[in-house]
XYZ file of N, CA and C in Angstrom:
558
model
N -10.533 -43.951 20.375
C -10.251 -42.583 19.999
C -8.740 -42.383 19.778
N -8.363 -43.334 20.677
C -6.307 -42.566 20.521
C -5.953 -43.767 19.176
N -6.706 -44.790 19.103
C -5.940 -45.561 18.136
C -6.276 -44.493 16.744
N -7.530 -43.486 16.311
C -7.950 -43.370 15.559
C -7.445 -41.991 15.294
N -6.652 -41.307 16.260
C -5.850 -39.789 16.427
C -4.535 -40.354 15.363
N -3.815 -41.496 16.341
C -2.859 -42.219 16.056
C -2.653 -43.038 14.358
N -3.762 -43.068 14.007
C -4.013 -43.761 12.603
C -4.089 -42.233 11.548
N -4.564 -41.543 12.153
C -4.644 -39.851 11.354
C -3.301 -39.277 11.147
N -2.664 -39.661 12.194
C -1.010 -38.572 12.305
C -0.149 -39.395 11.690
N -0.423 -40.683 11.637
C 0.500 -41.489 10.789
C 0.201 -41.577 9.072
N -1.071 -41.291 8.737
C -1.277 -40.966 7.287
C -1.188 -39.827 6.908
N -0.811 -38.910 7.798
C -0.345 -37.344 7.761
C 0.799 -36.883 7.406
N 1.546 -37.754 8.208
C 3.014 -37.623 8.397
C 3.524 -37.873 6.730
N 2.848 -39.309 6.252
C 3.194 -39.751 5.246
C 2.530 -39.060 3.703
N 2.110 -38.128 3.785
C 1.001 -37.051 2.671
C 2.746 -36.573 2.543
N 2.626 -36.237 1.084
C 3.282 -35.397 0.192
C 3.067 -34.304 -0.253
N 4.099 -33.401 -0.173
C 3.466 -31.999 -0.510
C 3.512 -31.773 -2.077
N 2.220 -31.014 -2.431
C 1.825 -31.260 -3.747
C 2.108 -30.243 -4.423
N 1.860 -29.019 -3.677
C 1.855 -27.588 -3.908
C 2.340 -26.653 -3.064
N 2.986 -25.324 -3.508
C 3.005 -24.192 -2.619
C 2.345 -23.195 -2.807
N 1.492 -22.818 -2.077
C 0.562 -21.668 -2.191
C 1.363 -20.510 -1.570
N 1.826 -19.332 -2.242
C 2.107 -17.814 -2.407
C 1.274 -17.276 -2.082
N 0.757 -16.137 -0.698
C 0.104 -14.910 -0.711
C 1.007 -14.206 -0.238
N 1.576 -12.721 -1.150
C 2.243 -12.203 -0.404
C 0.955 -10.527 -0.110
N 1.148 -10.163 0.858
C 0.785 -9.239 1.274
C 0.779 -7.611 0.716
N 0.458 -7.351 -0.348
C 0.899 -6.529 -1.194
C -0.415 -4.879 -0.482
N -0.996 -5.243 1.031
C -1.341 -3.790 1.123
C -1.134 -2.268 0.971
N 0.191 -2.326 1.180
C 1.078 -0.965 1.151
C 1.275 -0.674 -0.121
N 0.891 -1.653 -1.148
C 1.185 -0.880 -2.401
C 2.502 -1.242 -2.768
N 3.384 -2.128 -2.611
C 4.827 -2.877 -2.158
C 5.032 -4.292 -3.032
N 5.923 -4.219 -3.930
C 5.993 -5.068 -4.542
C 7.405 -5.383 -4.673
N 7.905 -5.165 -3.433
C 9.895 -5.808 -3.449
C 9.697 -7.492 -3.259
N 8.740 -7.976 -2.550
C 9.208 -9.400 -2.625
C 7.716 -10.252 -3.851
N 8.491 -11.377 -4.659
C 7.728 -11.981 -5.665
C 7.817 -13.512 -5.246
N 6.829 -14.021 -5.802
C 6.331 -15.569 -5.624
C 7.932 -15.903 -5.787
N 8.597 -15.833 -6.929
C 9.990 -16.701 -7.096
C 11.005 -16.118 -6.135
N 10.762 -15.154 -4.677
C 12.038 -14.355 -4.528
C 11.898 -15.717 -3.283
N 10.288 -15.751 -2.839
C 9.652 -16.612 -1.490
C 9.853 -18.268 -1.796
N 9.919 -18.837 -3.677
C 10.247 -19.518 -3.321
C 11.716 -20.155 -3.335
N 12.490 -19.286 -3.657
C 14.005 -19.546 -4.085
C 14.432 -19.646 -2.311
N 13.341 -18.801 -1.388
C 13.654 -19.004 0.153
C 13.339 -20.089 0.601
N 12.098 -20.406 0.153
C 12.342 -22.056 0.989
C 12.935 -23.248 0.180
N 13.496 -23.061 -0.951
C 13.846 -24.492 -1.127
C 15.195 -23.873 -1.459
N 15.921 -22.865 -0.968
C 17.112 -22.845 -0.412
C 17.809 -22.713 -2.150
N 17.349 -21.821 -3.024
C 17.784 -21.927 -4.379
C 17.855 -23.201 -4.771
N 16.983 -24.235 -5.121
C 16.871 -25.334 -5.317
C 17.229 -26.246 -4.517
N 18.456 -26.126 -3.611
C 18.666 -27.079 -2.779
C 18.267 -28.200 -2.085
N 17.361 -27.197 -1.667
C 15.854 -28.498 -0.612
C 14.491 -28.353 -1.557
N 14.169 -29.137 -2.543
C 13.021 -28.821 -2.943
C 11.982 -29.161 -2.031
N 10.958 -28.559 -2.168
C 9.824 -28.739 -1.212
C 8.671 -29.789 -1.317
N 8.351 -29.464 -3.455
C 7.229 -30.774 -3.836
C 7.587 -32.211 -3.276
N 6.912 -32.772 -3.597
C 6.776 -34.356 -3.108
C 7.883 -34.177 -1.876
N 7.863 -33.849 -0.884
C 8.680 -34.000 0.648
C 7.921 -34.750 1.253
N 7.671 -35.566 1.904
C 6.895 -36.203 2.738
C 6.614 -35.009 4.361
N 5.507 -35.003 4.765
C 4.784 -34.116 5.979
C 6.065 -34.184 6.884
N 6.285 -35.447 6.756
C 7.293 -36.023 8.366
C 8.689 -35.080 8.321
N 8.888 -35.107 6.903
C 10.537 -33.994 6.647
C 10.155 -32.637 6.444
N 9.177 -31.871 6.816
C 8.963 -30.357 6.374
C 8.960 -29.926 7.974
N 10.068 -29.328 8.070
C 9.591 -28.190 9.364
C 9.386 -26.978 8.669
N 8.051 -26.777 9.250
C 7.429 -25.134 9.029
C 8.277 -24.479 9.546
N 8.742 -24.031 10.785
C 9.452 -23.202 11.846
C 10.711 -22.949 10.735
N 10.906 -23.778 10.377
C 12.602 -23.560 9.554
C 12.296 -22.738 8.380
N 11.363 -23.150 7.569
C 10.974 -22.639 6.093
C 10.450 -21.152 6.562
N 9.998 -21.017 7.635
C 9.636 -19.546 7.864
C 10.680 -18.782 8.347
N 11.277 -19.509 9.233
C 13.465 -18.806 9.395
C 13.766 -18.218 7.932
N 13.476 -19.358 7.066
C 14.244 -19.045 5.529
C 13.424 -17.840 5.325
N 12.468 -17.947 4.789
C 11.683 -16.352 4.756
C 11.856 -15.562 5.092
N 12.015 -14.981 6.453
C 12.391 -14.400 7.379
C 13.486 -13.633 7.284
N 14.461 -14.429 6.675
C 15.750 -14.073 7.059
C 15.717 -12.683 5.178
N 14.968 -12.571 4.021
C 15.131 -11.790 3.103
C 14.200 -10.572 3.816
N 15.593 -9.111 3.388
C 15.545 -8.138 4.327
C 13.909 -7.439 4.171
N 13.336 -7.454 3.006
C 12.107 -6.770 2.798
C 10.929 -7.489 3.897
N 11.041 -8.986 3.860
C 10.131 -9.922 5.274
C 9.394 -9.179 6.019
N 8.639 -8.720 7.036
C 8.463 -8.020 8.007
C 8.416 -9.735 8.929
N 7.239 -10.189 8.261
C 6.552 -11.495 9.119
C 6.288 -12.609 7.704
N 6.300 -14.065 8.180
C 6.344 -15.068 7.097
C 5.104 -15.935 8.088
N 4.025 -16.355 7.895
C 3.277 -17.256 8.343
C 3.476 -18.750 7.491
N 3.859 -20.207 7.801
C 3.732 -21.147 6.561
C 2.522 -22.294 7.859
N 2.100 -22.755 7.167
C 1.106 -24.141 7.304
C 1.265 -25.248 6.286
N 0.567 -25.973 6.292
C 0.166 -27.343 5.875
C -1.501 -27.651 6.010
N -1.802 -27.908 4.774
C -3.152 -28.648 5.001
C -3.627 -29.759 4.285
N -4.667 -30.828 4.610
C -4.802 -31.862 4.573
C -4.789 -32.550 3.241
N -4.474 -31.772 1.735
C -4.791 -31.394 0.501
C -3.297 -31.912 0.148
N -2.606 -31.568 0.433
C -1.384 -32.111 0.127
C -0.195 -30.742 -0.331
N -1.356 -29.167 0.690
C -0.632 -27.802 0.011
C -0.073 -27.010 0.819
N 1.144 -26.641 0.785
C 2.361 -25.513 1.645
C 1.384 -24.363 1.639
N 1.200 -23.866 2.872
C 0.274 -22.207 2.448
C 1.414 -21.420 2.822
N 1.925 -20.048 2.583
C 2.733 -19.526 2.796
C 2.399 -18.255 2.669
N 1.680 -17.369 3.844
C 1.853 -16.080 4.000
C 2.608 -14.547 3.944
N 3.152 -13.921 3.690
C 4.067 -13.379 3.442
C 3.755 -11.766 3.554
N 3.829 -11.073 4.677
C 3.683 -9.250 4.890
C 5.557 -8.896 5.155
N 5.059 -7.888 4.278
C 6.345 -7.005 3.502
C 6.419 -5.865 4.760
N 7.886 -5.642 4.557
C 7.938 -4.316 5.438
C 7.704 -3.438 4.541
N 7.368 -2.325 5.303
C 7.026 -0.966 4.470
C 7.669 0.450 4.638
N 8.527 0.744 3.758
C 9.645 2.178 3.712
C 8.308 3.020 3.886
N 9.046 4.309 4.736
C 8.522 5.596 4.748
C 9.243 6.220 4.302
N 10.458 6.255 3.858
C 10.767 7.453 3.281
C 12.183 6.812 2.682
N 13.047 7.644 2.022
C 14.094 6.955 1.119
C 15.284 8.241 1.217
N 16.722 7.724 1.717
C 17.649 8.109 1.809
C 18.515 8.537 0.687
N 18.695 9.685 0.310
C 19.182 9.827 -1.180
C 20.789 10.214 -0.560
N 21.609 9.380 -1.245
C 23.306 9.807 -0.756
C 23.790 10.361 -2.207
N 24.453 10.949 -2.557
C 24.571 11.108 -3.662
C 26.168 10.549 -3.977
N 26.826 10.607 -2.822
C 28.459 9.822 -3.092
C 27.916 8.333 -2.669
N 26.801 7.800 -2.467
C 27.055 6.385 -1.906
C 25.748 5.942 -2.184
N 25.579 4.823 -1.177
C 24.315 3.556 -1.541
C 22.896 4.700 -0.918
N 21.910 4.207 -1.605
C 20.766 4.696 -1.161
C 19.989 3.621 -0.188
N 19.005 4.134 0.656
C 18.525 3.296 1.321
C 17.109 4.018 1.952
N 16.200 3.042 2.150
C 14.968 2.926 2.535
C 14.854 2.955 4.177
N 14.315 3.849 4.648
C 13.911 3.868 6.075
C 12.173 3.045 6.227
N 12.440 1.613 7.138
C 11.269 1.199 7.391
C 10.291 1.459 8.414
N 9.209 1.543 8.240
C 8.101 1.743 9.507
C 8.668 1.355 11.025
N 9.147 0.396 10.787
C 9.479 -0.029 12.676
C 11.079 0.317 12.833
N 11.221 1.371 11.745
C 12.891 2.115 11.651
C 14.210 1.191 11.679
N 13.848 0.193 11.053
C 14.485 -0.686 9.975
C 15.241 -0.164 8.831
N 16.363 -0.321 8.046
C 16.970 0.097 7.352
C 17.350 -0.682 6.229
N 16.683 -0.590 5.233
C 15.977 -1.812 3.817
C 16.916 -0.953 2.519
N 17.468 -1.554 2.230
C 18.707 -1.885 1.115
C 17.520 -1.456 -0.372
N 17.893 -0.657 -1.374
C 16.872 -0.841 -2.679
C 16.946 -1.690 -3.098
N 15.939 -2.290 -4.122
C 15.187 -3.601 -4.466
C 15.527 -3.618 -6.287
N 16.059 -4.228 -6.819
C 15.757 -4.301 -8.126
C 14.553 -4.461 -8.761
N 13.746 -4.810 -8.307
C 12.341 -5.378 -8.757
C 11.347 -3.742 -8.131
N 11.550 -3.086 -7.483
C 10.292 -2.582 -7.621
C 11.054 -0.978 -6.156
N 10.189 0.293 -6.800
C 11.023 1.454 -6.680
C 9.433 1.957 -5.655
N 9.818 2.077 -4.365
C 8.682 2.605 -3.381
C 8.269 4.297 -3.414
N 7.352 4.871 -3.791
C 7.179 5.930 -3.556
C 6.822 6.521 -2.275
N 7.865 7.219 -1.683
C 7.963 7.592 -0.469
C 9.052 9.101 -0.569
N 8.574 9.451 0.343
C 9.512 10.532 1.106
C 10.886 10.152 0.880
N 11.631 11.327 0.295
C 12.577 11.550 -0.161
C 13.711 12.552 0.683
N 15.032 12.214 1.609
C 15.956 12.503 2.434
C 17.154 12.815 1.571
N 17.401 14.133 1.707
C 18.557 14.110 1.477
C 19.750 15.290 2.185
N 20.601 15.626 1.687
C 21.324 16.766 2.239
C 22.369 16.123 3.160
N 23.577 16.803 3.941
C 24.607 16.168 4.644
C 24.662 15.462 5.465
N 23.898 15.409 6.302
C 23.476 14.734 7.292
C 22.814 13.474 6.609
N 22.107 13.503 5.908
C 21.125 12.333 5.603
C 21.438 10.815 5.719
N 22.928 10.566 5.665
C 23.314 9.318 5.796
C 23.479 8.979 6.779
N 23.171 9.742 8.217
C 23.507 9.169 9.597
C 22.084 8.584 10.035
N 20.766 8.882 9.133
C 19.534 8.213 8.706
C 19.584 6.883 8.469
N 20.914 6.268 7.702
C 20.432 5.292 7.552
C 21.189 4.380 8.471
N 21.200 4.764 9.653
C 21.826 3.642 10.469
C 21.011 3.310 11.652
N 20.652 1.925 11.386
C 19.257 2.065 12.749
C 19.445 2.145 14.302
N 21.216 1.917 14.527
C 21.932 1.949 15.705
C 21.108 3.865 16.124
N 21.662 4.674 15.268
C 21.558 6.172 14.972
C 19.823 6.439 15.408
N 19.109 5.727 14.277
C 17.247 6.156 14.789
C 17.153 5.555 15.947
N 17.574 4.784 16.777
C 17.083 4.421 18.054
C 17.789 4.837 18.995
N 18.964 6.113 18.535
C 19.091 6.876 20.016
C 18.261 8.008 20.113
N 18.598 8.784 20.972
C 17.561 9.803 21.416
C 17.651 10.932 20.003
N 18.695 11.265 19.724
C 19.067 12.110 18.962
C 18.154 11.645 17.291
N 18.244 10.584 17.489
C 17.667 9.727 15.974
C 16.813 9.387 15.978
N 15.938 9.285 17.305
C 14.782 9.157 17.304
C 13.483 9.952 17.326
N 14.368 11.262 17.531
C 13.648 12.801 16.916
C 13.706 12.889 15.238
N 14.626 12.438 14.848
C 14.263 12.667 13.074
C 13.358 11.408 12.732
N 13.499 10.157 13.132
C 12.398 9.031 13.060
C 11.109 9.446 13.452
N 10.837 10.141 14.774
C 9.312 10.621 14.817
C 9.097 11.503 14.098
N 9.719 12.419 13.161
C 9.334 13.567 12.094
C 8.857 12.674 11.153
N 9.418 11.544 10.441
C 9.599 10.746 9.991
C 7.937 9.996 9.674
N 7.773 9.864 10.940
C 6.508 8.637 11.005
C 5.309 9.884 11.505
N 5.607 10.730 11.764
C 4.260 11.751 11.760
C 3.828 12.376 10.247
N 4.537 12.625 9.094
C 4.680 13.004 8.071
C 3.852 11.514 7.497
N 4.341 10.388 7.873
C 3.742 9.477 7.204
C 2.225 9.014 7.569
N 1.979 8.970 8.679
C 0.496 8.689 9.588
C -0.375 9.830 8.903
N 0.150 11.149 9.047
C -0.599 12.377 8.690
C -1.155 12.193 6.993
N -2.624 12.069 6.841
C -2.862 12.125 5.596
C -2.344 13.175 4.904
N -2.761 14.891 5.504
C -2.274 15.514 4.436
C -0.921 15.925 4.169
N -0.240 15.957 5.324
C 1.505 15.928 5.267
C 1.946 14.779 4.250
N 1.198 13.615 3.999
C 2.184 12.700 2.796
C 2.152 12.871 1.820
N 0.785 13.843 1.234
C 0.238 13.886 0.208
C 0.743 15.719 -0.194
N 1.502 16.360 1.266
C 1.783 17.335 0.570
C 3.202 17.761 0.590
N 3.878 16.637 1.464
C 5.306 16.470 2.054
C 6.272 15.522 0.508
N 6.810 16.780 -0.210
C 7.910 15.697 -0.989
C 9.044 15.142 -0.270
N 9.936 15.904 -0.084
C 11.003 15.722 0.460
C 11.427 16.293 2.000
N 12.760 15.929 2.509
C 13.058 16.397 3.180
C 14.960 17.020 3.233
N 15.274 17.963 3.171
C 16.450 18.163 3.387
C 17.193 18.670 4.374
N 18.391 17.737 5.382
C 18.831 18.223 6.415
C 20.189 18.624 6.355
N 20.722 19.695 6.806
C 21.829 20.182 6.474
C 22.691 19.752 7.451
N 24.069 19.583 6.796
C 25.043 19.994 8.221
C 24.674 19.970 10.006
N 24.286 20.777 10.492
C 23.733 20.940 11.632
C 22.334 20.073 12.102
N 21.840 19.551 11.332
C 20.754 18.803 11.594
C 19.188 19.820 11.451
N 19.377 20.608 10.497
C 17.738 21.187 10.661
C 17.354 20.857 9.138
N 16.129 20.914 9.689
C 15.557 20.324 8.372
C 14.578 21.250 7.400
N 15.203 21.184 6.044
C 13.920 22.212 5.149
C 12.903 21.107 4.732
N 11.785 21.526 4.487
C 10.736 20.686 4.158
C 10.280 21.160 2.483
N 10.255 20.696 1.791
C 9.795 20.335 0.630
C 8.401 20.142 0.139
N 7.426 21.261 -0.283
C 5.814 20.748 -0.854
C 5.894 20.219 -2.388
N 5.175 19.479 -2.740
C 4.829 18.735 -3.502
C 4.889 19.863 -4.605
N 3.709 21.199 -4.308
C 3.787 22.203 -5.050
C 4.138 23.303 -4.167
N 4.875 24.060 -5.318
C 5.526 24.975 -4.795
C 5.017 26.234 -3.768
């Protein structure tokens, strides 16, 4: 039995990878990360190509670091199977709502109150922040104090709530921190 474990892991080791299989997770309706964004991550913008690598030189753990590390990521799953194919999982974080600055950068507030940079490739429809205050929103130091974590739970109740998303456009907070709310229709 161990010579025949031992005869398996050694023709394993030596399998070449043939293919990379792409699923990215597109539930939310989310299309910031693409097959070429996942694979320019693991082979490091060409650097490390991945085809023909032999089993023995692929650490998964690392290629999923690489994943990992592009800000839209939430979670990267990668495997190997006996076929000679990279599987590579891929769930996206998901904005609830979107920071409008009008002197500066805009930015995406994420579900686990993450703070996601806009995407060239693809424009999230979400809840819309704006007014004086709005840029102290996008600092996640800011949503995870107490003070920021009262506009984050407005935040994620508006979003959970079916009919608040569907009737909630915007939000505008002034100066002082209160907030007008915005219907879809007037």
């Amino acid at each position: 039995m161990l010579i025949f474990i031992a005869f398996v892991d050694n023709k394993q080791a030596n399998k070449r990878v043939k293919n990379v299989r792409i699923n990215i997770d597109r539930s939310g309706n989310n299309y910031f990360v693409e097959d070429a964004d996942v694979m320019e991550l693991i082979t490091q913008k060409g650097q490390d190509p991945i085809v023909d690598k032999k089993y023995q030189y692929l650490d998964l753990k690392e290629v999923e670091m690489r994943i990992k590390f592009f800000k839209f990521v939430a979670d990267a799953q990668v495997s190997k199977d006996h076929k000679g194919n990279v599987n590579v999982l891929v769930k996206q974080k998901r904005p609830i709502a979107r920071v409008i600055y009008p002197n500066g950068v805009h930015a995406y507030i994420g579900s686990d109150g993450t703070t996601l940079s806009t995407s060239e490739n693809f424009t999230s429809r979400v809840l819309i922040i704006d007014g004086a205050f709005a840029p102290k929103l996008m600092s996640e130091e800011y949503l995870r104090s107490d003070e920021g974590s009262q506009y984050f739970n407005v935040l994620k109740t508006i979003d959970e709530d079916k009919f608040l998303k569907t009737q909630i456009a915007q939000l505008t907070i002034n100066r002082d921190g209160e907030i007008t709310l915005y219907p879809q229709m007037g």
